[in-house]
Coordinates of C-alpha atoms in Angstrom, one line a residue:
L1 CA 50.9 -30.5 5.9
D2 CA 52.7 -29.4 2.7
W3 CA 49.5 -29.3 0.7
L4 CA 47.9 -27.2 3.5
A5 CA 50.7 -24.8 3.6
V6 CA 50.4 -24.3 -0.3
E7 CA 46.6 -24.0 -0.1
F8 CA 47.0 -21.3 2.6
M9 CA 49.3 -19.3 0.4
Q10 CA 47.2 -19.8 -2.8
K11 CA 44.2 -18.4 -0.9
G12 CA 45.8 -15.2 0.1
W13 CA 46.5 -16.3 3.7
N14 CA 42.9 -16.5 4.5
Y15 CA 42.4 -17.8 8.0
K16 CA 38.8 -18.3 7.7
H17 CA 39.2 -20.5 4.7
M18 CA 41.7 -22.6 6.3
V19 CA 39.7 -23.0 9.5
R20 CA 36.6 -23.9 7.4
L21 CA 38.5 -26.4 5.3
I22 CA 40.1 -28.2 8.3
V23 CA 37.0 -28.6 10.5
S24 CA 34.9 -29.7 7.5
S25 CA 37.5 -32.5 6.5
G26 CA 36.9 -36.2 7.2
A27 CA 40.0 -36.4 9.3
Y28 CA 39.0 -33.8 11.6
Q29 CA 35.5 -35.1 12.0
Q30 CA 36.6 -38.8 12.6
K31 CA 35.3 -40.0 15.8
S32 CA 37.7 -41.5 18.3
V33 CA 35.1 -43.9 19.8
G34 CA 35.6 -47.5 18.6
L35 CA 38.9 -46.9 16.8
S36 CA 42.2 -48.6 17.6
D37 CA 44.5 -47.2 20.2
S38 CA 47.4 -47.4 17.9
R39 CA 46.4 -44.0 16.6
S40 CA 47.5 -44.2 12.9
V41 CA 48.1 -41.1 10.9
F42 CA 44.9 -38.9 10.9
G43 CA 43.2 -41.9 12.7
L44 CA 41.6 -40.0 15.6
M45 CA 41.6 -37.0 17.7
P46 CA 42.0 -37.2 21.6
R47 CA 38.6 -37.1 23.5
M48 CA 38.2 -33.7 25.3
R49 CA 35.4 -32.5 27.5
L50 CA 33.9 -29.2 26.2
P51 CA 34.9 -26.1 27.9
A52 CA 32.4 -24.4 30.2
E53 CA 31.1 -21.9 27.7
Q54 CA 30.6 -24.6 25.0
I55 CA 28.7 -26.8 27.4
R56 CA 26.2 -24.0 28.0
D57 CA 25.9 -23.2 24.3
Q58 CA 25.5 -26.9 23.6
F59 CA 22.4 -27.1 25.9
L60 CA 21.0 -24.0 24.5
S61 CA 21.5 -25.1 20.8
A62 CA 20.0 -28.6 21.5
S63 CA 16.9 -26.9 23.1
D64 CA 16.5 -24.5 20.3
L65 CA 17.1 -21.5 22.6
L66 CA 20.4 -20.3 21.5
D67 CA 20.3 -16.7 20.3
D68 CA 23.3 -16.3 17.8
R69 CA 23.1 -12.7 17.3
I70 CA 26.6 -10.9 17.3
G71 CA 27.7 -8.0 19.3
G72 CA 26.1 -6.1 22.2
P73 CA 26.4 -5.7 25.9
S74 CA 27.0 -8.6 28.4
V75 CA 24.1 -10.5 29.5
F76 CA 23.0 -12.3 32.8
P77 CA 21.6 -15.8 32.3
L78 CA 19.9 -17.7 35.1
Q79 CA 21.9 -18.9 38.1
P80 CA 21.0 -20.5 41.5
E81 CA 19.2 -18.0 43.7
G82 CA 21.4 -16.3 46.4
F83 CA 24.7 -17.2 44.9
Y84 CA 26.1 -13.7 44.8
E85 CA 24.8 -13.1 48.3
E86 CA 26.5 -16.2 49.6
R87 CA 29.8 -15.1 48.1
G88 CA 29.5 -11.6 49.7
Q89 CA 29.5 -9.8 46.3
N90 CA 26.5 -7.7 47.2
T91 CA 28.1 -6.1 50.3
A92 CA 29.1 -2.5 50.8
G93 CA 32.5 -1.9 49.5
N94 CA 32.1 -4.5 46.8
S95 CA 30.2 -2.4 44.4
N96 CA 26.9 -3.5 45.9
F97 CA 26.7 -5.7 42.9
T98 CA 23.5 -7.7 42.2
W99 CA 23.0 -10.2 39.4
K100 CA 19.9 -9.1 37.5
V101 CA 18.7 -11.9 35.3
S102 CA 18.4 -10.8 31.7
G103 CA 15.0 -10.9 30.0
P104 CA 13.9 -13.6 27.5
E105 CA 15.3 -11.6 24.5
D106 CA 18.9 -11.7 25.9
R107 CA 19.5 -14.5 28.5
Y108 CA 19.9 -17.1 25.7
R109 CA 22.8 -15.3 24.0
K110 CA 26.0 -17.1 23.3
S111 CA 28.3 -17.7 26.6
M112 CA 31.0 -15.3 25.1
Y113 CA 28.5 -12.6 26.1
V114 CA 27.7 -13.7 29.6
Y115 CA 28.8 -11.2 32.2
W116 CA 32.1 -12.4 33.9
K117 CA 32.7 -10.9 37.5
R118 CA 36.3 -11.6 38.6
M119 CA 36.4 -14.1 41.5
A120 CA 32.6 -14.6 41.2
L121 CA 31.9 -16.0 37.6
H122 CA 28.8 -17.8 36.8
P123 CA 28.7 -21.0 39.1
S124 CA 28.3 -23.3 36.1
F125 CA 31.4 -22.0 34.4
A126 CA 33.4 -22.2 37.8
A127 CA 32.3 -25.9 38.0
F128 CA 33.7 -26.8 34.5
D129 CA 37.1 -25.1 35.2
A130 CA 36.5 -21.7 33.6
P131 CA 39.3 -19.3 35.0
T132 CA 38.4 -16.6 37.6
R133 CA 40.6 -14.1 35.8
Q134 CA 42.4 -13.1 38.9
V135 CA 45.6 -14.2 37.0
C136 CA 46.4 -14.9 33.4
V137 CA 45.9 -18.6 32.4
A138 CA 47.7 -20.1 29.4
K139 CA 45.8 -23.3 29.6
R140 CA 42.8 -24.3 31.7
T141 CA 42.8 -27.2 34.0
V142 CA 40.4 -30.0 33.1
S143 CA 38.7 -31.8 36.2
N144 CA 36.1 -34.5 36.4
T145 CA 34.2 -34.2 39.6
P146 CA 30.6 -35.3 41.0
Q147 CA 29.7 -31.6 41.3
Q148 CA 29.8 -31.2 37.5
A149 CA 27.0 -33.7 37.1
L150 CA 24.9 -32.1 39.9
V151 CA 25.3 -28.8 37.9
T152 CA 24.0 -30.0 34.7
L153 CA 21.2 -31.8 36.3
N154 CA 20.1 -29.1 38.8
D155 CA 21.4 -25.7 37.7
P156 CA 18.3 -23.7 36.7
M157 CA 19.9 -22.6 33.5
F158 CA 20.5 -26.3 32.4
D159 CA 17.1 -27.4 33.7
E160 CA 15.4 -24.7 31.7
C161 CA 17.1 -26.1 28.5
S162 CA 15.9 -29.7 29.3
R163 CA 12.3 -28.4 29.6
A164 CA 12.5 -26.4 26.4
L165 CA 13.7 -29.4 24.6
A166 CA 11.0 -31.5 26.2
E167 CA 8.4 -29.0 25.1
N168 CA 9.9 -29.1 21.5
L169 CA 9.4 -33.0 21.6
S170 CA 5.8 -32.9 23.1
V171 CA 4.5 -32.7 19.6
Y172 CA 5.5 -36.3 19.1
G173 CA 2.6 -38.4 20.3
K174 CA 2.4 -42.1 21.2
G175 CA 2.5 -43.0 17.5
K176 CA 5.5 -40.9 16.8
I177 CA 7.9 -41.8 19.8
N178 CA 10.5 -43.0 17.3
E179 CA 10.4 -39.8 15.3
G180 CA 10.8 -37.8 18.5
L181 CA 13.7 -40.0 19.7
D182 CA 15.4 -39.5 16.2
H183 CA 14.9 -35.7 16.7
A184 CA 16.2 -35.7 20.4
F185 CA 19.3 -37.8 19.6
M186 CA 20.1 -35.7 16.7
E187 CA 19.9 -32.4 18.6
C188 CA 21.9 -33.7 21.6
L189 CA 24.3 -36.2 20.2
G190 CA 24.3 -35.6 16.3
R191 CA 23.1 -39.2 15.5
I192 CA 20.1 -41.4 15.7
P193 CA 19.7 -44.0 18.5
N194 CA 20.8 -47.7 17.9
N195 CA 18.2 -50.3 18.5
E196 CA 19.2 -51.0 22.1
E197 CA 19.0 -47.5 23.0
R198 CA 15.7 -47.1 21.2
I199 CA 14.1 -49.8 23.3
K200 CA 15.4 -48.4 26.5
F201 CA 14.3 -44.7 25.7
Q202 CA 10.9 -45.8 24.4
A203 CA 10.2 -47.3 27.7
L204 CA 11.6 -44.0 29.4
V205 CA 9.2 -41.9 27.4
K206 CA 6.2 -44.1 28.2
N207 CA 7.0 -44.1 31.8
D208 CA 8.4 -40.7 32.7
G209 CA 7.9 -38.5 29.6
W210 CA 10.1 -36.5 27.3
Y211 CA 11.5 -34.3 30.0
S212 CA 13.2 -37.3 31.6
V213 CA 14.6 -38.3 28.0
C214 CA 16.1 -34.9 27.6
V215 CA 17.8 -34.7 31.0
V216 CA 19.4 -38.1 30.3
L217 CA 20.5 -37.2 26.8
L218 CA 22.0 -33.7 27.7
N219 CA 23.9 -35.2 30.5
L220 CA 25.4 -38.2 28.7
D221 CA 29.3 -38.2 28.5
E222 CA 28.8 -38.1 24.7
A223 CA 26.9 -34.8 24.9
L224 CA 29.6 -33.1 26.9
T225 CA 32.6 -34.5 25.1
R226 CA 34.1 -33.8 21.8
E227 CA 34.6 -37.2 20.4

């Protein structure tokens, strides 16, 4: 910590430099999986499920759909049909608001640009504990419910990501399944599969195709958790 303090001063109090330095360090990137519970100095970081916005961005990035442009107006990604009507958000006296899905040029932008309607935020964000903005929240709650798995499996936005990734993997034919699995694991989990996983996923590709592989990988705890 003393060294970091000196580095901070010598670099002219440059916050961007310090953030880049810390997140690129071996200590920060050390996984908690498989390490001792004794938590020795710099040994591990607590596991934490990604926030709602980062989960959406993770899916978009893995499927190569993420649009990382900076700036611009709010966007309206896919959401379950009829959600706003069910919540009464389209009724008179409630601004007659309708959710008009953005075109392909905008709907894949980062989650920080998603339109946020108070009390009726995007349902996938609500499922993963994003605040409604009715009141100020100093710290988000983190829940673990069956509905969250149903969201990432069935929400049209997440399903679109799974299908897009499957399309990217379709170039890997029968003789290139292992290459395709390496690609899929790297995109979703940041690593290549071990031997046991490779055998199981080879069978899944042959029996059910790449779409099923993508659905499984993107819904693994490892894909939704900061290890």
